Protein backbone atom coordinates (compact mmCIF):
# COMPACT_ATOMS: atom_id res chain seq x y z
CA UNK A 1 32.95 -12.66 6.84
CA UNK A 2 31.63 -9.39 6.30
CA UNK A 3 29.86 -7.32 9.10
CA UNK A 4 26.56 -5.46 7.83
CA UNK A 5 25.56 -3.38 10.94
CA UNK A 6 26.94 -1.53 13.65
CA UNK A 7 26.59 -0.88 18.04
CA UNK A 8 23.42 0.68 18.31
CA UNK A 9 24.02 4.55 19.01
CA UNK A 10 27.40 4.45 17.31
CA UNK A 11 25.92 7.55 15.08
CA UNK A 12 27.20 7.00 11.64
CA UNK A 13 24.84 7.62 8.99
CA UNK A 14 25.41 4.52 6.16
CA UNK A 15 26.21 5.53 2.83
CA UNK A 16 23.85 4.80 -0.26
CA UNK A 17 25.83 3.34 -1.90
CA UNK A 18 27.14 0.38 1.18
CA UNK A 19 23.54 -0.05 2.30
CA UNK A 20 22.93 -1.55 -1.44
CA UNK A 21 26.04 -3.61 -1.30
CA UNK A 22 24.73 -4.72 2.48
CA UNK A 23 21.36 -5.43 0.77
CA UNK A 24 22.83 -7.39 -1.74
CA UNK A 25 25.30 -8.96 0.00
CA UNK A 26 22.35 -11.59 1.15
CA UNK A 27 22.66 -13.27 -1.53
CA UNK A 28 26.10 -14.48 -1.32
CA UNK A 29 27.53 -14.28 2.26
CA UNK A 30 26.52 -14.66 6.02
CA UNK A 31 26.54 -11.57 8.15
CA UNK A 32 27.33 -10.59 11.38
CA UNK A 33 24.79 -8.31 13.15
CA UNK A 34 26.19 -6.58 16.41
CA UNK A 35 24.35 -6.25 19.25
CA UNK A 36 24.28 -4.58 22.36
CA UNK A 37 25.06 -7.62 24.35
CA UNK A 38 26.72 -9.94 22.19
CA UNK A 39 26.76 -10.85 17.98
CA UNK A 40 24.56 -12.59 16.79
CA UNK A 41 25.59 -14.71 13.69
CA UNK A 42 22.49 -14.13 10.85
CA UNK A 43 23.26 -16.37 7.78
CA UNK A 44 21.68 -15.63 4.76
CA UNK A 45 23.07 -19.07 2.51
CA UNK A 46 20.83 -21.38 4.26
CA UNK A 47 17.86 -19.53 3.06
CA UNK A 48 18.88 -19.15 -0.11
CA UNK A 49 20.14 -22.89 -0.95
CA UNK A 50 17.55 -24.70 0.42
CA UNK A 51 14.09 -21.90 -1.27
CA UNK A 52 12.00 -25.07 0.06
CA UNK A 53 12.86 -24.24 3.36
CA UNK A 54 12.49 -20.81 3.22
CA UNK A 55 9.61 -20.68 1.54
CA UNK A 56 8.26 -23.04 4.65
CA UNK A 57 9.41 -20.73 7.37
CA UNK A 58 7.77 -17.90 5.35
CA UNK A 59 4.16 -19.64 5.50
CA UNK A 60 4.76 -20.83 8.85
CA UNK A 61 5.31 -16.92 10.21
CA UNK A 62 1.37 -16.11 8.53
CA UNK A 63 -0.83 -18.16 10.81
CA UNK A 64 0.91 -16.35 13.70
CA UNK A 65 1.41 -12.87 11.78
CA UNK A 66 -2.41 -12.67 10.83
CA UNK A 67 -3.45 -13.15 14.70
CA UNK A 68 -1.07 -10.52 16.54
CA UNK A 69 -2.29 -8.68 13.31
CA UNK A 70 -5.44 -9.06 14.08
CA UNK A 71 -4.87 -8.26 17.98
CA UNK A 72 -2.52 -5.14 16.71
CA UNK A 73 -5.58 -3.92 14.68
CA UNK A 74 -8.01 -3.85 17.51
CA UNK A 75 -5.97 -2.21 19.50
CA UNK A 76 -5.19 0.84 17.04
CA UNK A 77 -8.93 1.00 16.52
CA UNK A 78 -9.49 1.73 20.10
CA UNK A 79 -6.71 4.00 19.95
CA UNK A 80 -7.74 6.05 17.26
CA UNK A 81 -10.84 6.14 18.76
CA UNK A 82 -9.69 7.93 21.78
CA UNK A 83 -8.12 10.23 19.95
CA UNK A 84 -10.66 11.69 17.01
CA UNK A 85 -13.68 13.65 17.77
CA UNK A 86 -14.86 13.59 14.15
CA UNK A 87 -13.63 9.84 13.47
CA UNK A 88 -14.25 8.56 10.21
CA UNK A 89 -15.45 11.67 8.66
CA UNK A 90 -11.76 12.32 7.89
CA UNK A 91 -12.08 9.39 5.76
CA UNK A 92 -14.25 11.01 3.23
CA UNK A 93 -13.42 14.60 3.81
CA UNK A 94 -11.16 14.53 0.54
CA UNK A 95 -13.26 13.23 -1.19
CA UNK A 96 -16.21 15.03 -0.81
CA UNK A 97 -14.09 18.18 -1.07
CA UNK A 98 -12.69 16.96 -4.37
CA UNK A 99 -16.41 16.35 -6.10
CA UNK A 100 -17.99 19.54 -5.06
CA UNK A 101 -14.40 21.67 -6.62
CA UNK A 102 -14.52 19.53 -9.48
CA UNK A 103 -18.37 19.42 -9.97
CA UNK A 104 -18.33 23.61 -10.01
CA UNK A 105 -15.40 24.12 -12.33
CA UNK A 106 -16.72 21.89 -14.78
CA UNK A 107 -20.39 23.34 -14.11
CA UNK A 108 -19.12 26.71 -15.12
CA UNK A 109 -17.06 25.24 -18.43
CA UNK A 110 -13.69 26.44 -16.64
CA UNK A 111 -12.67 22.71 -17.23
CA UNK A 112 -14.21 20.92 -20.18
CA UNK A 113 -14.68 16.83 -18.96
CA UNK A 114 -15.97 15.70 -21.49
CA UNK A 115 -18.74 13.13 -21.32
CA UNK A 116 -19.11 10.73 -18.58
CA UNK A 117 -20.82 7.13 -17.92
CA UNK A 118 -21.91 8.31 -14.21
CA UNK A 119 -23.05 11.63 -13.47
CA UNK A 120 -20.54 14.17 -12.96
CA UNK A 121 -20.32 14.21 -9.33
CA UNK A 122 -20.31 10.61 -9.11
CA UNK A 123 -17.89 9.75 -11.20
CA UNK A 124 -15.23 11.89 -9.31
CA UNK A 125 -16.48 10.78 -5.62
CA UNK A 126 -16.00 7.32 -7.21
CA UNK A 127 -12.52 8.36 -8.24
CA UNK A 128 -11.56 9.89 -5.08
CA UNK A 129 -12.92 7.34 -3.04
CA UNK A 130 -10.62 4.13 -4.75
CA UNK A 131 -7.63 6.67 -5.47
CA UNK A 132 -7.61 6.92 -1.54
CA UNK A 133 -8.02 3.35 -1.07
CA UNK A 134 -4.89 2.59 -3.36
CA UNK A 135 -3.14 5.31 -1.62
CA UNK A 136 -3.54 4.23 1.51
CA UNK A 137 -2.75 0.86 0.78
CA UNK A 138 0.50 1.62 -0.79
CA UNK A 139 1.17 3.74 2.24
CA UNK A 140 0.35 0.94 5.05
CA UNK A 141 3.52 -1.35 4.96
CA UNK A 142 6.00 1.62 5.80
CA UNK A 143 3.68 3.47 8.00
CA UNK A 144 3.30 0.73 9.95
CA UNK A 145 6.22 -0.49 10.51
CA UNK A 146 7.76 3.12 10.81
CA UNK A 147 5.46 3.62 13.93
CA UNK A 148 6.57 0.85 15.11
CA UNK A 149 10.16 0.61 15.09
CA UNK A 150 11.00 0.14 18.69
CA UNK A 151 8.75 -2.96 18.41
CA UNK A 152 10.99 -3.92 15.58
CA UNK A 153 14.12 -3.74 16.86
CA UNK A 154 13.31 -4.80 20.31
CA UNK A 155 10.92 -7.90 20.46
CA UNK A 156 10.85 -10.99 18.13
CA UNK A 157 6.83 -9.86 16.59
CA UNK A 158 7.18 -11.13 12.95
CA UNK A 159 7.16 -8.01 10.53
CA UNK A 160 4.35 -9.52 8.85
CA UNK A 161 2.22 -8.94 11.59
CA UNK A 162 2.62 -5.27 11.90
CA UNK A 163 2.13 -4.83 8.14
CA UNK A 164 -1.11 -7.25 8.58
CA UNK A 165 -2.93 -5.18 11.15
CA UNK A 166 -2.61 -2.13 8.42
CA UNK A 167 -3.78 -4.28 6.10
CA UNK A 168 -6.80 -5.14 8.38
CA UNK A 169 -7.11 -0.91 8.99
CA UNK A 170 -7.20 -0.40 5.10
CA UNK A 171 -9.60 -2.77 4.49
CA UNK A 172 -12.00 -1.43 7.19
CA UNK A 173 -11.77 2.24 5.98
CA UNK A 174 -12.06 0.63 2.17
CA UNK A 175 -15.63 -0.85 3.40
CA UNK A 176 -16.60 2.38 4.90
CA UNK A 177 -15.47 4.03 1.54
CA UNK A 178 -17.36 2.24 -0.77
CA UNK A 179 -20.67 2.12 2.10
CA UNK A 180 -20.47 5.66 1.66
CA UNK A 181 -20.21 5.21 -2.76
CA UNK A 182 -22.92 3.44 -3.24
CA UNK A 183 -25.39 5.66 -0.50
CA UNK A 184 -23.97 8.42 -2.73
CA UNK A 185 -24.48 6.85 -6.17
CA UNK A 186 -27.89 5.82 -5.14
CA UNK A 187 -28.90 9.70 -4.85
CA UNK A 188 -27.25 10.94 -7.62
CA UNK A 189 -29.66 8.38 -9.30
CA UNK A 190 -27.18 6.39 -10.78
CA UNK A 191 -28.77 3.34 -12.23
CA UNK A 192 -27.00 0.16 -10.20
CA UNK A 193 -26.38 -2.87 -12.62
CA UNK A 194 -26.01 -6.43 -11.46
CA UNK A 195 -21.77 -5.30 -11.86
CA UNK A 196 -21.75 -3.15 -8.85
CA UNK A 197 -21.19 -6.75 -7.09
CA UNK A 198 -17.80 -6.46 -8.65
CA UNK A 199 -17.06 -3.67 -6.94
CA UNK A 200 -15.82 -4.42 -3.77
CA UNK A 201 -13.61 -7.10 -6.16
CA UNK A 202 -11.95 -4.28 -7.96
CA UNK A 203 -11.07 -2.35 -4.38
CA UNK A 204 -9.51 -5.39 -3.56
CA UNK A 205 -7.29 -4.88 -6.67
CA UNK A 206 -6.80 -1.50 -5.67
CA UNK A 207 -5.21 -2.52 -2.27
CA UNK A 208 -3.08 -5.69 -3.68
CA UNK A 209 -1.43 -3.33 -6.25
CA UNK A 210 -0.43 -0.61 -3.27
CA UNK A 211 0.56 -2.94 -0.92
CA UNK A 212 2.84 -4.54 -3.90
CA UNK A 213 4.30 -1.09 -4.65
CA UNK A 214 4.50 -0.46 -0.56
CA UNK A 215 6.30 -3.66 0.19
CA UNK A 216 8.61 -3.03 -3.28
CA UNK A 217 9.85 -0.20 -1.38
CA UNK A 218 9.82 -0.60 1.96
CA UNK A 219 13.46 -1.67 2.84
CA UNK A 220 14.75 1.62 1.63
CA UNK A 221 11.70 3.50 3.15
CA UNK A 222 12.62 2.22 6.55
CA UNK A 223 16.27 3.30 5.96
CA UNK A 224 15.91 6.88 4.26
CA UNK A 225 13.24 9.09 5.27
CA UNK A 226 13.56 10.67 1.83
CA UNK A 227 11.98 7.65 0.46
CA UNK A 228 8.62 8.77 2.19
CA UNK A 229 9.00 12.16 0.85
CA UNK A 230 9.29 11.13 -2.36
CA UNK A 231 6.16 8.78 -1.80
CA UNK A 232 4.24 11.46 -1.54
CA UNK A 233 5.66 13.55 -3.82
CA UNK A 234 5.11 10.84 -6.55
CA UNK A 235 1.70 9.79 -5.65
CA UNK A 236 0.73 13.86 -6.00
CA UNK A 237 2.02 13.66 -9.24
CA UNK A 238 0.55 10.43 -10.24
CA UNK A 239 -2.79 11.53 -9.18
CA UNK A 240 -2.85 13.59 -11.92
CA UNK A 241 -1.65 10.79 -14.41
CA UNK A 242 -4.99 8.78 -13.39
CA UNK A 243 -8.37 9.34 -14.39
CA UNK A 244 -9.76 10.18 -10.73
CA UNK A 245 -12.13 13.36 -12.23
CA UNK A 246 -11.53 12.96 -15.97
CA UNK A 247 -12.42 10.56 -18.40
CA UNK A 248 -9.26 7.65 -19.33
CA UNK A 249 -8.52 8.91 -22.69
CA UNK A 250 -7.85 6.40 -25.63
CA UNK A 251 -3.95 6.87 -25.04
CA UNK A 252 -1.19 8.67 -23.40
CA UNK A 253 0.59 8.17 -20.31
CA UNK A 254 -3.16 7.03 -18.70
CA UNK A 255 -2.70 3.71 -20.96
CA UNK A 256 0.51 2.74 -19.20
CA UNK A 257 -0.49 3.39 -15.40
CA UNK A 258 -1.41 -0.04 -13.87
CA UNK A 259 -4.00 2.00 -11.95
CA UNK A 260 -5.81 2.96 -14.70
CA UNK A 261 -7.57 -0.06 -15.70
CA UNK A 262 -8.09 -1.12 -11.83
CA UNK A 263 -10.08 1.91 -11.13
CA UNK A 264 -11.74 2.86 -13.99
CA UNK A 265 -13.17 -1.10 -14.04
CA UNK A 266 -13.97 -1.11 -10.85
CA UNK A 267 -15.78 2.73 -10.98
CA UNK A 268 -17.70 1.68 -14.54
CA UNK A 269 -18.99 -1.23 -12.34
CA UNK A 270 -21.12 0.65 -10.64
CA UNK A 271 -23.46 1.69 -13.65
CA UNK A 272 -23.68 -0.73 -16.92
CA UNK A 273 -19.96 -1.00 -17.88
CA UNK A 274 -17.03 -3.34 -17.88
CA UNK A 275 -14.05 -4.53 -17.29
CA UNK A 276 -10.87 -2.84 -18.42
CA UNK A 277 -9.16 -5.45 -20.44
CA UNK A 278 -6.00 -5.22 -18.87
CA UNK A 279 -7.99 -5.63 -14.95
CA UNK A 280 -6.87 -9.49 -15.12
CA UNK A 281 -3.51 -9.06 -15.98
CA UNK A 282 -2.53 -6.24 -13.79
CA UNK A 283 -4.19 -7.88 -10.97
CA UNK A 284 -1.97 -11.29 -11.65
CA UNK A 285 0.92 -9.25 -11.76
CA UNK A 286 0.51 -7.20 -8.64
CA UNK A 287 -0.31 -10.33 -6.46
CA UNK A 288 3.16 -11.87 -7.82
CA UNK A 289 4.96 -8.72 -7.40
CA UNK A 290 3.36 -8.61 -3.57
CA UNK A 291 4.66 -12.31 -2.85
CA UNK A 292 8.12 -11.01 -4.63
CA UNK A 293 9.04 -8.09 -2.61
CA UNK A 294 7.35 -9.98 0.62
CA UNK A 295 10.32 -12.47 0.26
CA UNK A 296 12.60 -10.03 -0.77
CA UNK A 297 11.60 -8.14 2.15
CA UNK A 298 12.20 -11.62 4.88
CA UNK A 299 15.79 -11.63 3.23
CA UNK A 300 16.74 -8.15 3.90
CA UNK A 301 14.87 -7.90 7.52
CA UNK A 302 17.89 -8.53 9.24
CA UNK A 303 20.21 -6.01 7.17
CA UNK A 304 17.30 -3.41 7.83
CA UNK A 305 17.39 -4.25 11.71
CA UNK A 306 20.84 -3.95 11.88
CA UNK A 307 21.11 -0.52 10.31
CA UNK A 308 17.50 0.84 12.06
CA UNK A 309 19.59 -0.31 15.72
């Protein structure tokens, strides 16, 4: 039997290359976790030879996950409260920032745009405003459970639940986001079609694709704090990969981001446009990739445990 884990405290920092054995290890032998009391025997072949099973303890944790979610959620929004003095005005602070840069340098021809289906200043609020939406969204899952790692380690609290009152937190600011869009839009004098319904719809794509890419990598983010560094690292340089304040050209790298289409649908809904061809499609293949590393995740929980102490 192979142990994956150690005594809490014992101080030695796993190697990259035995926490991907550990991870792996799931899918072929049981593990021994230690604890501080006694071991605790945590097989993994159950789970994996009977995926009916499985798959019915997963769907049996949600009912429960989505209400200490729910009761998580509440509780950090009284928090935050507390806390800020300006509130949600952080929210859109980027944002606005963003247009009025933007909106001078390509007043003054230092950056040539190009043409645009919404005025100038809308289309990069609009930008800004679902960019930060997908951001945040990829972000929630480790955040989350990163704050709360003591809870974790300590109490029984399904993971899901902690990653569900994020989710509840994104979607909030989201709403507030797009409030603030279509005020915006509306005196820029953008001319609403009956699409800007579809907007809220395409923000919802948004947040299923980060919270696939958040959940993809969240073992190793709760295991290396590198990982986050390179989170935002990557998400700096992918900014400038999506068209947030330009036009989506015909080709290039653009064409290959799966947040191109998502946003640029979902921002062309607000005048007389439409959908992105490849919305649908990305869209499928972020909800499977969410259910994906969700499982993945419920394998590996107890290896991540074990190592987090």
């Amino acid at each position: 039997m192979r142990r994956c884990g150690g005594v809490p405290g014992a101080g030695r920092r796993p190697a990259p290359t035995e926490i991907a054995r550990c991870l792996l290890s799931l899918f072929s032998e049981p593990i021994m976790i230690l604890s501080v009391t006694e071991p605790t025997l945590i097989s993994a072949r159950p789970q994996l030879t009977d995926p009916r099973g499985f798959l019915l303890a997963a769907m049996a944790d949600l009912p429960l996950s989505m209400a200490i979610g729910w009761a998580l959620f509440r509780a950090n929004l009284r928090a935050r409260q507390r806390r800020s003095a300006l509130g949600y005005l952080w929210l859109l602070a980027p944002a606005a920032a963003a247009t009025v840069i933007c909106t001078y340098l390509q007043s003054r021809r230092i950056v040539e745009i190009g043409s645009t289906q919404l005025p100038y200043a809308a289309h990069v609020l609009a930008g800004m405003l679902l960019w930060q939406i997908f951001v945040e969204a990829l972000n929630a899952p480790l955040q989350q459970l990163t704050i709360s790692r003591q809870m974790m380690t300590r109490s029984r609290v399904p993971h899901e639940a902690i990653i569900i009152g994020g989710v509840f937190e994104v979607l909030l600011n989201g709403a507030i986001r797009l409030a603030v869009l279509a005020a915006a839009a509306a005196w820029f004098g953008v001319d609403f079609a009956p699409t800007i319904l579809l907007v809220p719809l395409g923000a919802a794509a948004l947040i299923l694709l980060g919270l696939a890419f958040g959940m993809i990598i969240l073992p190793w983010g709760l295991l290396y704090q590198d990982v986050g560094r390179a989170i935002a690292l990557g998400t700096t340089l992918w900014f400038f990969l999506t068209p947030v304040f330009y036009r989506a050209p015909a080709g290039g790298l653009t064409r290959i981001n799966p947040v191109t289409p998502l946003l640029d649908s979902t921002r062309s809904w607000i005048g007389p446009g439409g959908a992105s061809a490849a919305f649908l499609p990305v869209t499928a293949g972020a909800a499977a990739c969410l259910v994906l590393a969700w499982l993945f995740y419920r394998l590996a929980r107890p290896h991540v445990v074990a190592r987090l102490g």
